[in-house]
């Protein structure tokens, strides 16, 4: 059987004129960094990588050792390749341009180095999420403001999930493709080309413990899901919540579903929990490239003009018909209010 490695896939994308050599190199380098993170994650307690780092990030969250290590691995791997102008990360307040001693390239890279931090110490799947933007023309040393481009302008997005197997799921704007790491060989092999999310679903993912803090249309929507066959939706729904966005989104890309992290009243000053630029946008692109939808509950995520690197948004993504249904509840509520 002929196998398609990530290397071969990227060369073929380049030959087809869909990507240039710089983007090919960028994705290769990110995938290599993810392999290193995968090795560290899989060592667990034996690698001394579990537990807190004893520091906090700009968002007031306690950092785990693996948050810091993964961030360092990604920064180091991307510094010298000549394909990048700057990086931004969940773990850093501001973006960092590539050091002066290295050549600078045309792309901007954003990442959530370790997603699902609360699952590290309990041996549950975690991941790395990344988003690639073009550096605006004529900008030599980009600052944070140059990253503030809507998700629809992403040239690539992906995640690597560190689970029972390590997988890289990637879009270059022409479908969403999954690669599985062949651990002995150290190469990612294409195992699910052109993933398609089923349009309908009977499965939702949400942290139900926040229910009392949700706004009225969310209460109504989830109430109708829970009512099952006897309710207005006329079918029974199942629920899953892993609390690693990569793992929940991976399940949805594989077998359908809707993932929701809505706005809630716990901290009304925050527009949501998840971050637009390195969580919602890349996941939104991957899901839409697989035929699904990504919304804030009211507007498409990929259309948002960002106003900050660490901006938060409500996230509804997954099976097209189910996301459309959830949005209907919100729009009907807003209309009734006016
Ligand atoms: P991170 O570990 O990068 O901070 O992201 C955690 C996110 C996301 O992965 C997950 O869906 C969500 O937080 C879980 O939140 P709750 O613990 O509130 O359920
Ligand atoms: Mn995250
Ligand atoms: Mn993280």
PDB file of N, CA, C and O and ligand atoms in Angstrom, residues 61 67 90-91 112-117 127 275 279, ligand 3:
ATOM      1  N   UNK A  61      -3.791  32.620  34.629  1.00  0.00           N
ATOM      2  CA  UNK A  61      -3.916  31.173  34.811  1.00  0.00           C
ATOM      3  C   UNK A  61      -2.576  30.615  35.297  1.00  0.00           C
ATOM      4  O   UNK A  61      -1.518  31.029  34.809  1.00  0.00           O
ATOM      5  N   UNK A  67       2.963  23.478  29.909  1.00  0.00           N
ATOM      6  CA  UNK A  67       2.599  24.708  29.182  1.00  0.00           C
ATOM      7  C   UNK A  67       3.877  25.444  28.788  1.00  0.00           C
ATOM      8  O   UNK A  67       4.050  25.908  27.663  1.00  0.00           O
ATOM      9  N   UNK A  90      -0.510  31.794  23.700  1.00  0.00           N
ATOM     10  CA  UNK A  90      -1.317  31.926  24.918  1.00  0.00           C
ATOM     11  C   UNK A  90      -0.443  32.263  26.118  1.00  0.00           C
ATOM     12  O   UNK A  90      -0.870  32.961  27.033  1.00  0.00           O
ATOM     13  N   UNK A  91       0.772  31.756  26.102  1.00  0.00           N
ATOM     14  CA  UNK A  91       1.630  31.882  27.284  1.00  0.00           C
ATOM     15  C   UNK A  91       2.472  33.162  27.309  1.00  0.00           C
ATOM     16  O   UNK A  91       3.275  33.343  28.211  1.00  0.00           O
ATOM     17  N   UNK A 112      -1.572  27.870  20.821  1.00  0.00           N
ATOM     18  CA  UNK A 112      -1.898  27.458  22.184  1.00  0.00           C
ATOM     19  C   UNK A 112      -1.002  26.239  22.374  1.00  0.00           C
ATOM     20  O   UNK A 112      -1.301  25.150  21.884  1.00  0.00           O
ATOM     21  N   UNK A 113       0.157  26.417  23.030  1.00  0.00           N
ATOM     22  CA  UNK A 113       1.172  25.349  23.028  1.00  0.00           C
ATOM     23  C   UNK A 113       0.670  24.054  23.655  1.00  0.00           C
ATOM     24  O   UNK A 113       0.985  22.967  23.190  1.00  0.00           O
ATOM     25  N   UNK A 114      -0.129  24.192  24.720  1.00  0.00           N
ATOM     26  CA  UNK A 114      -0.642  22.994  25.399  1.00  0.00           C
ATOM     27  C   UNK A 114      -2.089  23.271  25.761  1.00  0.00           C
ATOM     28  O   UNK A 114      -2.354  24.068  26.663  1.00  0.00           O
ATOM     29  N   UNK A 115      -2.984  22.670  25.017  1.00  0.00           N
ATOM     30  CA  UNK A 115      -4.414  22.870  25.273  1.00  0.00           C
ATOM     31  C   UNK A 115      -4.936  21.727  26.131  1.00  0.00           C
ATOM     32  O   UNK A 115      -4.623  20.562  25.868  1.00  0.00           O
ATOM     33  N   UNK A 116      -5.739  22.102  27.129  1.00  0.00           N
ATOM     34  CA  UNK A 116      -6.303  21.080  28.018  1.00  0.00           C
ATOM     35  C   UNK A 116      -5.415  20.864  29.227  1.00  0.00           C
ATOM     36  O   UNK A 116      -5.331  19.750  29.756  1.00  0.00           O
ATOM     37  N   UNK A 117      -4.781  21.950  29.690  1.00  0.00           N
ATOM     38  CA  UNK A 117      -3.795  21.836  30.778  1.00  0.00           C
ATOM     39  C   UNK A 117      -4.323  21.081  32.000  1.00  0.00           C
ATOM     40  O   UNK A 117      -3.547  20.395  32.673  1.00  0.00           O
ATOM     41  N   UNK A 127      -3.323  18.743  23.751  1.00  0.00           N
ATOM     42  CA  UNK A 127      -2.918  19.022  22.368  1.00  0.00           C
ATOM     43  C   UNK A 127      -2.215  20.347  22.205  1.00  0.00           C
ATOM     44  O   UNK A 127      -1.984  21.069  23.180  1.00  0.00           O
ATOM     45  N   UNK A 275     -10.117  31.570  23.636  1.00  0.00           N
ATOM     46  CA  UNK A 275      -9.454  32.685  22.983  1.00  0.00           C
ATOM     47  C   UNK A 275      -9.634  32.612  21.462  1.00  0.00           C
ATOM     48  O   UNK A 275      -9.495  31.556  20.849  1.00  0.00           O
ATOM     49  N   UNK A 279      -7.417  29.633  19.569  1.00  0.00           N
ATOM     50  CA  UNK A 279      -8.288  28.486  19.845  1.00  0.00           C
ATOM     51  C   UNK A 279      -9.467  28.510  18.853  1.00  0.00           C
ATOM     52  O   UNK A 279      -9.607  27.613  18.017  1.00  0.00           O
TER      53      UNK A 279
HETATM   54 MN1  LIG B   3      -3.041  26.224  26.678  1.00  0.00          MN
END
